[in-house]
Short mmCIF file of C-alpha atoms in Angstrom, two decimals:
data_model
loop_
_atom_site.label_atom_id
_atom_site.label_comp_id
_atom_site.label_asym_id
_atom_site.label_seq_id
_atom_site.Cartn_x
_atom_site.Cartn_y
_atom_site.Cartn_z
CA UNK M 550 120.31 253.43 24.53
CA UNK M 551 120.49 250.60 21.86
CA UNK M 552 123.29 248.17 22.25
CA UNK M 553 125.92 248.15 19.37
CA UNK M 554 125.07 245.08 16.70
CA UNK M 555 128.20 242.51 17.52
CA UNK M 556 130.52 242.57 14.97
CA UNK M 557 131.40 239.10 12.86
CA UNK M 558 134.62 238.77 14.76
CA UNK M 559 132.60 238.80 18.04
CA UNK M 560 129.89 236.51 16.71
CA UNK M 561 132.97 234.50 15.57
CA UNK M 562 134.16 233.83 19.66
CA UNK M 563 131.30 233.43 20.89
CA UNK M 564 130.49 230.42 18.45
CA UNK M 565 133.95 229.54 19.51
CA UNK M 566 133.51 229.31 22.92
CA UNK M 567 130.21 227.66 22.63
CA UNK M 568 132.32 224.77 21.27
CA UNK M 569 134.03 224.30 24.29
CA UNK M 570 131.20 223.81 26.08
CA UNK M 571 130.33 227.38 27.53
CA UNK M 572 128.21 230.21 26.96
CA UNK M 573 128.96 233.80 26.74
CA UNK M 574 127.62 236.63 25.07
CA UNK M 575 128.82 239.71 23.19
CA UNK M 576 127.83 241.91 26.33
CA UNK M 577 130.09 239.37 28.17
CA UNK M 578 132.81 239.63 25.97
CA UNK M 579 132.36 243.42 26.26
CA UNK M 580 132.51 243.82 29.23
CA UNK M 581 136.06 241.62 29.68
CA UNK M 582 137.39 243.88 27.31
CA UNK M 583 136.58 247.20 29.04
CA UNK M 584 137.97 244.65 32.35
CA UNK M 585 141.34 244.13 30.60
CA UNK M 586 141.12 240.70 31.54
CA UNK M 587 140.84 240.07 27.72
CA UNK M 588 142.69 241.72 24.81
CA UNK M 589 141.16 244.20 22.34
CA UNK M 590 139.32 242.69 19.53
CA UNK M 591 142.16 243.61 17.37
CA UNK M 592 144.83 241.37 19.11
CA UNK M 593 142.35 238.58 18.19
CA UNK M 594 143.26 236.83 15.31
CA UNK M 595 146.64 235.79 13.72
CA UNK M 596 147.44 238.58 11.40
CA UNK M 597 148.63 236.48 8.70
CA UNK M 598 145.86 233.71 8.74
CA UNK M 599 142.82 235.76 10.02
CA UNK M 600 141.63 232.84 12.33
CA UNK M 601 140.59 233.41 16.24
CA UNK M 602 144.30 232.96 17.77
CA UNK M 603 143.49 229.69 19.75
CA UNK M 604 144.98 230.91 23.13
CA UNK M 605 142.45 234.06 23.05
CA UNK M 606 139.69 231.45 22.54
CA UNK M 607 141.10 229.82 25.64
CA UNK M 608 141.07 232.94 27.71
CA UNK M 609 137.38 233.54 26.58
CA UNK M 610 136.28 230.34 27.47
CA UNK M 611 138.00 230.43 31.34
CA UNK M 612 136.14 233.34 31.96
CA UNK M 613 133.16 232.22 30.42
CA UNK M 614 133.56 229.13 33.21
CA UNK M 615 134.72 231.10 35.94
CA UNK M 616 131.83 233.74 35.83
CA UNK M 617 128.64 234.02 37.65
CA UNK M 618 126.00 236.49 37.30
CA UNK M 619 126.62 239.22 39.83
CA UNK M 620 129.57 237.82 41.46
CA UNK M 621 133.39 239.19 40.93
CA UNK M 622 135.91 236.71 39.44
CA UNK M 623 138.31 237.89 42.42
CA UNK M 624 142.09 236.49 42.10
CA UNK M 625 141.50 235.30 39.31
CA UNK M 626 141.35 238.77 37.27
CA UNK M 627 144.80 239.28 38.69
CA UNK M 628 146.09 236.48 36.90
CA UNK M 629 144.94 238.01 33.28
CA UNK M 630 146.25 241.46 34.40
CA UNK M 631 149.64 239.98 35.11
CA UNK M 632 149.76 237.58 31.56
CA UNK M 633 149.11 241.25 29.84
CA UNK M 634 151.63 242.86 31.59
CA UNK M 635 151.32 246.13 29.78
CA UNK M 636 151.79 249.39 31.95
CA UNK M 637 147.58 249.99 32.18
CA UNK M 638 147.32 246.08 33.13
CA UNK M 639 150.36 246.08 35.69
CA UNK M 640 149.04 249.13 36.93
CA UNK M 641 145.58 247.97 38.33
CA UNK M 642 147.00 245.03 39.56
CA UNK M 643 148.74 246.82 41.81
CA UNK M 644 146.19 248.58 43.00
CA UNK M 645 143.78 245.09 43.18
CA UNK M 646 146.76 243.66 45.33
CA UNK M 647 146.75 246.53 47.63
CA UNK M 648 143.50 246.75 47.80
CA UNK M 649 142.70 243.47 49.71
CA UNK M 650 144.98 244.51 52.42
CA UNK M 651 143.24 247.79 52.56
CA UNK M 652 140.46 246.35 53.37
CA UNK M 653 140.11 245.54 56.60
CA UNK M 654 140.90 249.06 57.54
CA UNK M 655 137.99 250.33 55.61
CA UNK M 656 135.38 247.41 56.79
CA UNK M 657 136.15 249.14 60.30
CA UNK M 658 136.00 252.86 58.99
CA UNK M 659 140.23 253.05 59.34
CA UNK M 660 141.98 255.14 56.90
CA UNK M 661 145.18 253.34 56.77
CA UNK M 662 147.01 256.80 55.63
CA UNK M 663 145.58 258.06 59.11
CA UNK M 664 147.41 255.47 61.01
CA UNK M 665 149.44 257.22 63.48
CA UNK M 666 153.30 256.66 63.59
CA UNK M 667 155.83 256.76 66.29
CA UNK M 668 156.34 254.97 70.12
CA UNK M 669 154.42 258.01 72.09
CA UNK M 670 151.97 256.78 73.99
CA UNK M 671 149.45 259.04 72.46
CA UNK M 672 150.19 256.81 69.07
CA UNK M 673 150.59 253.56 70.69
CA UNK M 674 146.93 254.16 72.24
CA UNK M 675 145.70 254.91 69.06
CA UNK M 676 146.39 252.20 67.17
CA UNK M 677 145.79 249.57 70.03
CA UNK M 678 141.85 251.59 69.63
CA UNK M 679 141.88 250.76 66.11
CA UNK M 680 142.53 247.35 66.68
CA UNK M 681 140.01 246.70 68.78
CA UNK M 682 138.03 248.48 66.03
CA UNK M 683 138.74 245.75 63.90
CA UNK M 684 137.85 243.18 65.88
CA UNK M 685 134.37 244.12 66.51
CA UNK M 686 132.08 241.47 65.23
CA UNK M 687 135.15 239.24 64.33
CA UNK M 688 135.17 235.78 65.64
CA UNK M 689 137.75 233.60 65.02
CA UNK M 690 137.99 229.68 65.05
CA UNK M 691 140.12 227.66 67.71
CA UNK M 692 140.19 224.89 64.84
CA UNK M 693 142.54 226.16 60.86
CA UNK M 694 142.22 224.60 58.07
CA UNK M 695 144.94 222.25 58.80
CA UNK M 696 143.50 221.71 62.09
CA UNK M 697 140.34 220.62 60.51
CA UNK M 698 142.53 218.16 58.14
CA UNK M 699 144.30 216.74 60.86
CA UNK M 700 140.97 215.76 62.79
CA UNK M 701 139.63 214.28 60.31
CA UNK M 702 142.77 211.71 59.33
CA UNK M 703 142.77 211.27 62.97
CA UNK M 704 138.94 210.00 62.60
CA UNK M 705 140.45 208.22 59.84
CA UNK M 706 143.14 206.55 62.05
CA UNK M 707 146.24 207.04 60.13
CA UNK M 708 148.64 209.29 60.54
CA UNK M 709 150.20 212.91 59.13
CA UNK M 710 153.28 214.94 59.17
CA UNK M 711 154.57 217.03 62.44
CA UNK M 712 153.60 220.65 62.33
CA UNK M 713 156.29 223.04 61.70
CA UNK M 714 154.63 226.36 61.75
CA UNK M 715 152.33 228.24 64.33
CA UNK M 716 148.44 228.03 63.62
CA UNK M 717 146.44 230.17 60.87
CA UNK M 718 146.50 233.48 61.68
CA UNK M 719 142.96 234.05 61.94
CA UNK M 720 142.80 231.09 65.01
CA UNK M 721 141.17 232.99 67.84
CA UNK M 722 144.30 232.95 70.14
CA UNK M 723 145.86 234.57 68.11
CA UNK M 724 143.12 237.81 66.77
CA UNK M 725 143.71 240.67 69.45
CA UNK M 726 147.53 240.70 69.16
CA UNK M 727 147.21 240.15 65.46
CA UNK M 728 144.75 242.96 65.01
CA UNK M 729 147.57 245.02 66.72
CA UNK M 730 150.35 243.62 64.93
CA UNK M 731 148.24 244.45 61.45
CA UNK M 732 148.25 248.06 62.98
CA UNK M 733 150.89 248.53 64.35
CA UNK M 734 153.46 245.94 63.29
CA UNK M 735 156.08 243.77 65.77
CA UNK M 736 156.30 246.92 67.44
CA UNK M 737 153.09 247.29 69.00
CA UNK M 738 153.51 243.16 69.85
CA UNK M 739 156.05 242.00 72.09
CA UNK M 740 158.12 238.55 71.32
CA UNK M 741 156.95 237.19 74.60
CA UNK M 742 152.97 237.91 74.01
CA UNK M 743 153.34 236.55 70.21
CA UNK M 744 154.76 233.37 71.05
CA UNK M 745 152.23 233.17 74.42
CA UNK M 746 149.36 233.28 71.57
CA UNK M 747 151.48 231.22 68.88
CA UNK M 748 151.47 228.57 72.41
CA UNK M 749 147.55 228.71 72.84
CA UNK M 750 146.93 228.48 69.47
CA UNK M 751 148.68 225.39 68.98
CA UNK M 752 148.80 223.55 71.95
CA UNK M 753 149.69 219.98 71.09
CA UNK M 754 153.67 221.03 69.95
CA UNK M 755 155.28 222.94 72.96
CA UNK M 756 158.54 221.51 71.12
CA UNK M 757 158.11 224.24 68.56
CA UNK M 758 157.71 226.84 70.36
CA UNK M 759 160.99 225.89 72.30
CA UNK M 760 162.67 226.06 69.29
CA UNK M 761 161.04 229.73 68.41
CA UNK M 762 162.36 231.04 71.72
CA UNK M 763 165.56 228.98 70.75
CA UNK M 764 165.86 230.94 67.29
CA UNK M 765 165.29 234.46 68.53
CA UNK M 766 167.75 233.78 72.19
CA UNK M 767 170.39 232.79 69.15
CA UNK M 768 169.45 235.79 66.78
CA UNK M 769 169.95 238.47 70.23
CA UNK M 770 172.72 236.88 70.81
CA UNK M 771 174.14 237.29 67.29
CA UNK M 772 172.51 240.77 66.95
CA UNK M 773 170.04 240.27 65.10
CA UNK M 774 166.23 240.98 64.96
CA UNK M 775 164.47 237.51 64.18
CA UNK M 776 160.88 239.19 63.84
CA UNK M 777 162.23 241.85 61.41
CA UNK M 778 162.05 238.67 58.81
CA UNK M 779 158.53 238.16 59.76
CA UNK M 780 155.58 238.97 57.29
CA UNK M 781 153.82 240.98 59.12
CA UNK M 782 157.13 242.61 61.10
CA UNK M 783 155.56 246.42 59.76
CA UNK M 784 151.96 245.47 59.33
CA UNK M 785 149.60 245.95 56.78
CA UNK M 786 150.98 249.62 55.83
CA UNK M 787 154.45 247.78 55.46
CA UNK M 788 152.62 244.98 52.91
CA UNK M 789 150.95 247.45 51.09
CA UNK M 790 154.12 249.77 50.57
CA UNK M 791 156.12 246.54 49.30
CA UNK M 792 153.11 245.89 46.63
CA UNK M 793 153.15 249.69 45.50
CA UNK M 794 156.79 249.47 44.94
CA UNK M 795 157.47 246.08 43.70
CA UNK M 796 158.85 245.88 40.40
CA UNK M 797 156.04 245.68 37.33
CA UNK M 798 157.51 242.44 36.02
CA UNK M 799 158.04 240.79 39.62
CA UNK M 800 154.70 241.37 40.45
CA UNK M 801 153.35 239.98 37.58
CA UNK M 802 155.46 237.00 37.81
CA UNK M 803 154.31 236.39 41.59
CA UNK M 804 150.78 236.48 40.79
CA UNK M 805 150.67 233.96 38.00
CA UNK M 806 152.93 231.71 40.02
CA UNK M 807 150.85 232.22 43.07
CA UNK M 808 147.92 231.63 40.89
CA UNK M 809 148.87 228.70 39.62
CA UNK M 810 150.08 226.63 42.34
CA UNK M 811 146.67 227.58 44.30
CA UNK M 812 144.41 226.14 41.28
CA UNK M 813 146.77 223.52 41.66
CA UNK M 814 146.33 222.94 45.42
CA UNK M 815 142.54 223.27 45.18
CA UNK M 816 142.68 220.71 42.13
CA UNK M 817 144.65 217.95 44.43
CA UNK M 818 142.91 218.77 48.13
CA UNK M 819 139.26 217.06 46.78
CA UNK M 820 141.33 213.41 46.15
CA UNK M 821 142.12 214.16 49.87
CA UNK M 822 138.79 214.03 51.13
CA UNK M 823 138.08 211.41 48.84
CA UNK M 824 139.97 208.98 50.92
CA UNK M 825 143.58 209.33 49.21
CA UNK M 826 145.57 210.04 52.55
CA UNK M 827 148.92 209.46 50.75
CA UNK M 828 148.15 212.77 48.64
CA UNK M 829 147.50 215.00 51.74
CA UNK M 830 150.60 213.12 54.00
CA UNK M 831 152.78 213.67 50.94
CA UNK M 832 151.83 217.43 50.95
CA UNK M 833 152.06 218.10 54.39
CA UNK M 834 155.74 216.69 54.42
CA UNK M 835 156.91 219.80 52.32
CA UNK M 836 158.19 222.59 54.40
CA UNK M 837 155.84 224.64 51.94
CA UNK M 838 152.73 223.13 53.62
CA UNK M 839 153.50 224.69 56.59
CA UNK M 840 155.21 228.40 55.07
CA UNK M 841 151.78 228.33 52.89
CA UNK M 842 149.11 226.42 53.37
CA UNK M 843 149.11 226.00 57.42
CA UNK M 844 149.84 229.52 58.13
CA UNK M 845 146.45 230.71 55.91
CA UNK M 846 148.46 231.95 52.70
CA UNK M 847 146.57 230.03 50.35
CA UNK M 848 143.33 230.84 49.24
CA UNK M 849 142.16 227.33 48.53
CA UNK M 850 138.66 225.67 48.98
CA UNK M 851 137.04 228.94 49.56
CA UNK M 852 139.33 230.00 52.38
CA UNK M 853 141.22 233.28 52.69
CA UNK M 854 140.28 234.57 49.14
CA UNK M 855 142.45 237.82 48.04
CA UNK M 856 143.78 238.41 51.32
CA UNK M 857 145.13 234.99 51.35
CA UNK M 858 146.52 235.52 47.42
CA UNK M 859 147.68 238.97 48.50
CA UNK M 860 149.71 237.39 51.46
CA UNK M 861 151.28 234.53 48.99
CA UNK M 862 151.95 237.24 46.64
CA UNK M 863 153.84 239.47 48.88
CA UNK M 864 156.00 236.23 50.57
CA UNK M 865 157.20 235.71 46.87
CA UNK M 866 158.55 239.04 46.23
CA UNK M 867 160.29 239.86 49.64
CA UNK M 868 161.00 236.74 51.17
CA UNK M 869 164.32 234.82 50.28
CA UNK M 870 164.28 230.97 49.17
CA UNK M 871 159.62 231.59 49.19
CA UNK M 872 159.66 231.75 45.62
CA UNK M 873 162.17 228.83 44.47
CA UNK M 874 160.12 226.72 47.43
CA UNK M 875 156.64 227.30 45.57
CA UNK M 876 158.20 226.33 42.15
CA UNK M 877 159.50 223.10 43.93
CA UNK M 878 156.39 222.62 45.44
CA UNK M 879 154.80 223.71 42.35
CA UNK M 880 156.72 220.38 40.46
CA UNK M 881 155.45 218.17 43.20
CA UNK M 882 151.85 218.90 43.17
CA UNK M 883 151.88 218.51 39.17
CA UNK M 884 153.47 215.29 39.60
CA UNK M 885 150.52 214.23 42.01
CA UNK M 886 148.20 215.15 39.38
CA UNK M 887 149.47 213.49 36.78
CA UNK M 888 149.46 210.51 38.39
CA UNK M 889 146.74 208.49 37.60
CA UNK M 890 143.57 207.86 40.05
CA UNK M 891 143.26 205.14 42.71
CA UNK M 892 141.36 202.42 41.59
#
């Protein structure tokens, strides 16, 4: 079937975005379109002037950078979903979001509506079967990505910030009860076998785990349910419900500020492995290192990808105090990178 002949106004961004230095075609541009990651051609120029509306350019040209051939732009269609907001846009955002914690049910053949519910044993067995499902072929890593940080400025001889949070979640200590957990939630995991693996998996600071038996002795005590406030407290069926019914406009706000401080992060984290310590030791001295970027909730460098964004996203819409902490944090990484380069 012949392809339509591009229209003037289509020849017109493409010329446009060739002047910012990339290359896209009208098939591209097409395709976007049908994607909803960029408006209809009508929304493209200024009604009064008839000229390209410069921010539309802009949008062109970002996906124009951030596409390969054959590859999926990931998080980073969320982020146009959520600055179009409409109810069609909102809508498979949603779904996107939900999505990458459905997945590893279906990459081990679980239907996550199939999950069954209750204490029985009968239940209990179940689920602890699909977990070991999902573990097959999984391997974690002893060493996170803050691990791997930390090893290196210790090569380097000088010195970082304390932990303050247990290892990434995907540290091998930590996969069989966390395969449960995702399951079955804090239910299926006792307090005393979480904070046995939370122990393993970071064995240089006993002094924090004292003060997570500490916390939940005090919470009992006060009748209260510390892991309730956990993430993962009604696992990955609990995440996905609080996605489904989020608020449109929330959700949209949490991905584009999720978004942006991880572009951010992955901006700043190369001058850290270019020998500018005082970057990654002024980082790591925000509690939001440790609520974010220790814990594996930030898909940076590669790591974690829309499960990680997914994660981030979901800590700033339930989570008290998350949010206003990654717009603080937010303010200090753009003050990091505007300041100028070490000579």
């Amino acid at each position: 079937m012949a392809r339509t002949k591009p229209s003037d106004l289509e020849l017109a961004m493409v010329a446009a975005v060739k002047e910012r230095g990339f290359t896209v075609s009208p098939t591209q541009l097409e395709r976007w379109r049908t994607q909803l990651w960029l408006p209809r051609t009508a929304d493209w120029t200024d009604p009064e002037t008839g000229e390209l509306r410069p921010e539309i350019v802009h949008r062109a040209a970002t996906l124009a950078g951030i596409s390969r051939t054959g590859r999926s732009i990931s998080w980073f269609g969320w982020g146009f979903w959520a600055m179009n907001a409409t109810p069609e846009s909102t809508a498979r955002l949603r779904a996107e979001v939900a999505s990458a914690f459905e997945r590893p049910f279906r990459g081990a053949g679980i239907d996550f509506s199939q999950i069954p519910q209750g204490d029985s044993d009968e239940a209990f067995d179940a689920r602890r079967e699909m977990a070991a499902r999902m573990l097959m072929g999984q391997r974690g890593s002893r060493r996170d990505f803050d691990g791997a940080l930390r090893e290196g400025a210790f090569g380097a001889q000088f010195e970082l910030p304390a932990s303050r949070s247990v290892s990434n979640i995907v540290h091998r200590a930590l996969m069989d009860p966390g395969a449960r957990m995702l399951i079955g939630g804090m239910e299926d995991v006792g307090f005393d076998e979480m904070v046995e693996a939370w122990a393993a998996a970071t064995p240089g600071n006993p002094e924090m785990i004292e003060n997570i038996r500490a916390a939940q002795r005090d919470a009992a005590l006060a009748g209260d349910d510390l892991f309730a406030q956990f993430p993962l407290a009604g696992g990955l069926p609990g995440l996905i419900r609080a996605v489904q019914e989020a608020d449109g406009q929330r959700l949209c706000s949490a991905v584009l500020a999720c978004i942006k401080a991880s572009t951010a992060l992955t901006v700043l984290l190369p001058h850290v492995v270019s020998k500018r310590p005082e970057i990654l030791r002024t980082l790591m001295a925000d509690e939001m290192w440790d609520l974010w970027v220790r814990v594996g909730f930030a898909p940076v460098l590669g790591i974690g990808g829309e499960a990680a964004m997914a994660m981030s996203v979901v800590q700033h819409l339930l989570f008290p105090g998350w949010a206003e902490g990654l717009v603080r944090y937010q303010t200090l990484m753009d003050t990091l990178l505007a300041q100028p380069p070490a000579e």
